């Protein structure tokens, strides 16, 4: 099973080039699509989910031509959009049963078993009788996954699912998702590096409508080995360091800025070499992209 995206491009009528020749091979498992806000992630997700058209390029899920066989794709697709409405006054169990009817699962016992299994899978069984209006953000997201799984999809797309979740809820959500990747292609679109680090066996970074890096996160991190240095500085020094080094990130630790820089050689000056992580990879990509933009 494979999703193959080839040379996909989309320009909106206002002239924004939201996708520029995107090509990706996405195998079974969890695939992280990481990029800042406005990178083009939702446009890509919505195009794969047959909710909008591209100008150019192709998408195939095995032999389904997604652009031309929309109904075939929809039968094997589960989609959790960035925002979705829920009927607040009914319970998860009743609403899931209702969605199952809409999906054409007409046998009552089969439906009951499926709803029960999905409520268990998404850790909502204990709260299945509660009204959805009382659900937390994380519970709503897990309900969204439950409804997206009703047709036992081959391809599951989740768009920015952890935005706004607290760490405990995010972890619960990760646990639910990570089980799914075993039989399905799961595409997780996110601007949160942690999501990809925790879950994904393959990933791509997309920025300004283009794929800037793709591959296995562990290999991608290895490629940055020996190139990331760190130093604790004072706030007033920050601008000077930015002018003189390729500062890819700055964080406060106990109130003091710690900067990470990219350098092929030891910069001296009190910097120490560190083990790069996915955040360094991400910020170095965004940094390079922004620098290229400036020099164009
Ligand atoms: P992301 O999901 O990564 O935040 P989007 O795909 O939503 O990115 O947006 C990519 C770019 O396309 C942004 O510059 C955004 O403003 C623009 N965009 C998105 N949707 C539309 C639309 N319907 N019409 C015009 N521009 C859009």
Coordinates of N, CA, C and O and ligand atoms in Angstrom, one line a residue, residues 12-14 16 18 35-44 82 159-160 189, ligand 1:
X12 N -3.8 29.7 -5.7 CA -5.1 30.2 -5.4 C -5.4 31.4 -6.3 O -4.4 32.0 -6.8
X13 N -6.6 31.8 -6.4 CA -7.0 32.9 -7.3 C -6.4 34.2 -6.8 O -6.3 35.1 -7.6
X14 N -6.0 34.3 -5.5 CA -5.3 35.5 -5.1 C -3.8 35.5 -5.4 O -3.1 36.4 -5.0
X16 N -1.5 33.2 -4.5 CA -0.7 32.5 -3.5 C -0.3 31.1 -4.1 O -1.2 30.3 -4.4
X18 N 0.3 28.0 -3.2 CA 0.2 27.2 -1.9 C 1.0 25.9 -2.0 O 1.5 25.4 -1.1
X35 N 5.4 21.7 9.1 CA 5.7 22.9 8.5 C 5.0 24.1 9.2 O 4.1 23.8 9.9
X36 N 5.6 25.3 9.1 CA 5.0 26.4 9.8 C 3.6 26.8 9.3 O 3.2 26.3 8.2
X37 N 2.9 27.6 10.0 CA 1.6 28.0 9.5 C 1.7 28.7 8.2 O 2.6 29.4 7.9
X38 N 0.8 28.3 7.3 CA 0.8 28.9 6.0 C 1.7 28.2 5.0 O 1.8 28.6 3.8
X39 N 2.3 27.1 5.4 CA 3.2 26.3 4.5 C 2.5 25.6 3.4 O 3.2 25.4 2.3
X40 N 1.3 25.3 3.5 CA 0.6 24.6 2.5 C 0.0 23.2 2.9 O -0.5 22.5 2.1
X41 N 0.2 22.9 4.2 CA -0.2 21.6 4.7 C -1.7 21.3 4.5 O -2.0 20.2 4.0
X42 N -2.5 22.2 4.9 CA -4.0 22.0 4.8 C -4.4 21.9 3.3 O -5.2 21.0 3.0
X43 N -3.8 22.7 2.5 CA -4.1 22.6 1.0 C -3.8 21.2 0.5 O -4.5 20.6 -0.2
X44 N -2.6 20.7 0.9 CA -2.2 19.4 0.5 C -3.2 18.3 1.1 O -3.6 17.4 0.3
X82 N -9.0 20.1 10.4 CA -8.5 20.9 11.5 C -9.7 21.3 12.5 O -9.5 21.4 13.7
X159 N -5.4 16.5 10.3 CA -4.8 17.8 10.1 C -4.7 18.6 11.4 O -5.7 18.9 12.0
X160 N -3.5 18.9 11.8 CA -3.2 19.6 13.1 C -4.0 19.1 14.3 O -4.6 19.9 14.9
X189 N -0.6 16.0 9.8 CA 0.0 17.3 9.5 C 0.1 18.1 10.7 O -0.9 18.2 11.5
Ligands
LIG1 P1 -1.0 25.5 6.4 O1 -2.1 24.4 6.6 O2 0.4 24.9 6.3 O3 -1.1 26.5 7.5 P2 -2.5 26.4 4.1 O4 -2.6 25.3 3.1 O5 -3.7 26.6 5.0 O6 -1.2 26.2 5.0 O7 -2.2 27.7 3.4 C1 -1.1 27.9 2.4 C2 -1.2 29.3 1.8 O8 -2.3 29.4 1.0 C3 -1.3 30.4 2.8 O9 -0.5 31.5 2.4 C4 -2.7 30.7 2.9 O10 -3.0 32.1 3.3 C5 -3.2 30.5 1.4 N1 -4.6 30.0 1.3 C6 -5.1 28.9 1.9 N2 -6.4 28.7 1.6 C7 -6.7 29.7 0.7 C8 -7.8 30.1 -0.1 N3 -9.0 29.4 0.0 N4 -7.7 31.2 -0.9 C9 -6.6 31.9 -1.0 N5 -5.4 31.6 -0.3 C10 -5.5 30.5 0.5

